[in-house]
mmCIF file of C-alpha atoms in Angstrom:
data_model
loop_
_atom_site.group_PDB
_atom_site.id
_atom_site.type_symbol
_atom_site.label_atom_id
_atom_site.label_comp_id
_atom_site.label_asym_id
_atom_site.label_seq_id
_atom_site.Cartn_x
_atom_site.Cartn_y
_atom_site.Cartn_z
ATOM 1 C CA UNK J 1 0.000 0.000 0.000
ATOM 2 C CA UNK J 2 1.024 3.589 -0.571
ATOM 3 C CA UNK J 3 2.274 5.571 2.384
ATOM 4 C CA UNK J 4 3.342 9.162 2.986
ATOM 5 C CA UNK J 5 5.028 9.978 6.285
ATOM 6 C CA UNK J 6 5.585 13.554 7.443
ATOM 7 C CA UNK J 7 8.052 14.731 10.050
ATOM 8 C CA UNK J 8 9.498 17.944 11.426
ATOM 9 C CA UNK J 9 6.502 19.637 12.988
ATOM 10 C CA UNK J 10 6.692 21.239 16.384
ATOM 11 C CA UNK J 11 6.409 24.396 18.434
ATOM 12 C CA UNK J 12 8.281 27.529 17.418
ATOM 13 C CA UNK J 13 8.091 31.213 18.272
ATOM 14 C CA UNK J 14 7.049 33.783 15.708
ATOM 15 C CA UNK J 15 9.962 34.625 13.455
ATOM 16 C CA UNK J 16 11.494 31.195 13.846
ATOM 17 C CA UNK J 17 11.987 28.383 11.366
ATOM 18 C CA UNK J 18 11.026 24.764 10.870
ATOM 19 C CA UNK J 19 11.756 22.233 8.173
ATOM 20 C CA UNK J 20 9.153 19.625 7.269
ATOM 21 C CA UNK J 21 9.972 16.426 5.419
ATOM 22 C CA UNK J 22 7.866 13.779 3.745
ATOM 23 C CA UNK J 23 8.809 10.395 2.347
ATOM 24 C CA UNK J 24 6.652 8.352 -0.016
ATOM 25 C CA UNK J 25 6.804 4.583 -0.135
ATOM 26 C CA UNK J 26 4.824 1.552 -1.214
ATOM 27 C CA UNK J 27 2.714 0.998 -4.315
ATOM 28 C CA UNK J 28 2.130 4.656 -5.089
ATOM 29 C CA UNK J 29 3.191 4.404 -8.723
ATOM 30 C CA UNK J 30 5.232 6.947 -10.627
ATOM 31 C CA UNK J 31 5.139 10.221 -8.702
ATOM 32 C CA UNK J 32 5.319 13.437 -10.702
ATOM 33 C CA UNK J 33 4.129 16.044 -8.195
ATOM 34 C CA UNK J 34 4.512 16.420 -4.457
ATOM 35 C CA UNK J 35 3.349 19.176 -2.217
ATOM 36 C CA UNK J 36 2.219 20.472 1.118
ATOM 37 C CA UNK J 37 -1.228 21.507 2.281
ATOM 38 C CA UNK J 38 -2.329 22.757 5.665
ATOM 39 C CA UNK J 39 -5.479 22.948 7.709
ATOM 40 C CA UNK J 40 -6.003 25.260 10.654
ATOM 41 C CA UNK J 41 -8.793 24.727 13.193
ATOM 42 C CA UNK J 42 -12.229 25.403 11.706
ATOM 43 C CA UNK J 43 -10.727 26.237 8.325
ATOM 44 C CA UNK J 44 -10.595 24.451 4.996
ATOM 45 C CA UNK J 45 -7.488 22.661 3.879
ATOM 46 C CA UNK J 46 -5.413 24.952 1.675
ATOM 47 C CA UNK J 47 -2.482 24.582 -0.661
ATOM 48 C CA UNK J 48 0.854 25.733 0.718
ATOM 49 C CA UNK J 49 3.291 24.734 -2.013
ATOM 50 C CA UNK J 50 3.733 22.139 -4.740
ATOM 51 C CA UNK J 51 6.634 21.070 -6.900
ATOM 52 C CA UNK J 52 6.745 18.935 -10.025
ATOM 53 C CA UNK J 53 9.489 16.491 -10.858
ATOM 54 C CA UNK J 54 10.413 18.923 -13.639
ATOM 55 C CA UNK J 55 11.034 21.596 -11.017
ATOM 56 C CA UNK J 56 8.011 23.873 -11.411
ATOM 57 C CA UNK J 57 6.726 25.310 -8.148
ATOM 58 C CA UNK J 58 3.535 26.894 -6.889
ATOM 59 C CA UNK J 59 3.260 28.793 -3.622
ATOM 60 C CA UNK J 60 0.321 30.230 -1.784
ATOM 61 C CA UNK J 61 0.512 34.013 -1.697
ATOM 62 C CA UNK J 62 0.610 33.928 2.083
ATOM 63 C CA UNK J 63 3.909 32.007 2.166
ATOM 64 C CA UNK J 64 5.782 33.392 -0.832
ATOM 65 C CA UNK J 65 9.220 34.602 0.150
ATOM 66 C CA UNK J 66 9.106 32.716 3.451
ATOM 67 C CA UNK J 67 8.681 29.042 2.517
ATOM 68 C CA UNK J 68 10.727 26.978 0.086
ATOM 69 C CA UNK J 69 9.732 23.576 -1.273
ATOM 70 C CA UNK J 70 12.261 21.098 -2.612
ATOM 71 C CA UNK J 71 12.413 17.464 -3.681
ATOM 72 C CA UNK J 72 14.729 14.531 -4.016
ATOM 73 C CA UNK J 73 13.097 12.812 -6.982
ATOM 74 C CA UNK J 74 15.092 9.609 -6.718
ATOM 75 C CA UNK J 75 14.014 9.127 -3.115
ATOM 76 C CA UNK J 76 10.411 10.336 -3.582
ATOM 77 C CA UNK J 77 10.779 12.867 -0.810
ATOM 78 C CA UNK J 78 9.710 16.470 -0.422
ATOM 79 C CA UNK J 79 10.741 19.092 2.104
ATOM 80 C CA UNK J 80 9.334 22.442 3.143
ATOM 81 C CA UNK J 81 11.666 24.990 4.677
ATOM 82 C CA UNK J 82 9.568 27.471 6.635
ATOM 83 C CA UNK J 83 11.183 30.729 7.703
ATOM 84 C CA UNK J 84 9.822 33.851 9.380
ATOM 85 C CA UNK J 85 6.933 31.868 10.783
ATOM 86 C CA UNK J 86 3.804 33.672 11.884
ATOM 87 C CA UNK J 87 1.067 32.619 14.312
ATOM 88 C CA UNK J 88 -1.312 32.303 11.370
ATOM 89 C CA UNK J 89 0.917 29.539 9.996
ATOM 90 C CA UNK J 90 -0.274 27.330 12.849
ATOM 91 C CA UNK J 91 -1.932 24.289 11.302
ATOM 92 C CA UNK J 92 -1.640 20.617 10.599
ATOM 93 C CA UNK J 93 0.545 20.255 7.539
ATOM 94 C CA UNK J 94 -0.201 17.401 5.145
ATOM 95 C CA UNK J 95 2.064 15.892 2.538
ATOM 96 C CA UNK J 96 0.560 15.093 -0.844
ATOM 97 C CA UNK J 97 1.815 13.115 -3.822
ATOM 98 C CA UNK J 98 0.341 12.704 -7.288
ATOM 99 C CA UNK J 99 1.162 9.860 -9.636
ATOM 100 C CA UNK J 100 0.968 9.538 -13.408
ATOM 101 C CA UNK J 101 -2.706 8.529 -13.183
ATOM 102 C CA UNK J 102 -3.440 11.824 -11.395
ATOM 103 C CA UNK J 103 -4.304 9.940 -8.226
ATOM 104 C CA UNK J 104 -3.403 11.804 -5.063
ATOM 105 C CA UNK J 105 -2.135 10.302 -1.825
ATOM 106 C CA UNK J 106 -2.094 11.959 1.571
ATOM 107 C CA UNK J 107 -0.066 11.692 4.720
ATOM 108 C CA UNK J 108 -1.585 11.864 8.185
ATOM 109 C CA UNK J 109 -0.187 15.314 8.908
ATOM 110 C CA UNK J 110 2.283 16.939 11.258
ATOM 111 C CA UNK J 111 1.364 19.760 13.624
ATOM 112 C CA UNK J 112 3.079 23.131 13.396
ATOM 113 C CA UNK J 113 2.370 25.574 16.213
ATOM 114 C CA UNK J 114 3.703 29.127 16.063
ATOM 115 C CA UNK J 115 3.448 31.138 19.254
ATOM 116 C CA UNK J 116 3.214 34.915 19.348
#
């Protein structure tokens, strides 16, 4: 079975940094896009950043200039470097992967808490 495992969440003060990582394994097929989404309490899940295996990236306006997404294609991993964190970044962050059939897989999430 396919599996995505996130790591790196935690508690940080405003202005600090965290780095999230996600590793894909199992029968997920040929991955061509990976990304990060987040969901804050009582809010909808929203896109944070995505990256294709060709290197194209998309960032939410709210994180541009602060977050950087990167991949290791050979290892089917994705990372999210988060700098200048704000309290409004507090959320559960979910890893996502898309394969060549456009099927998406989700991790269970890792909690990021930013204190003011």
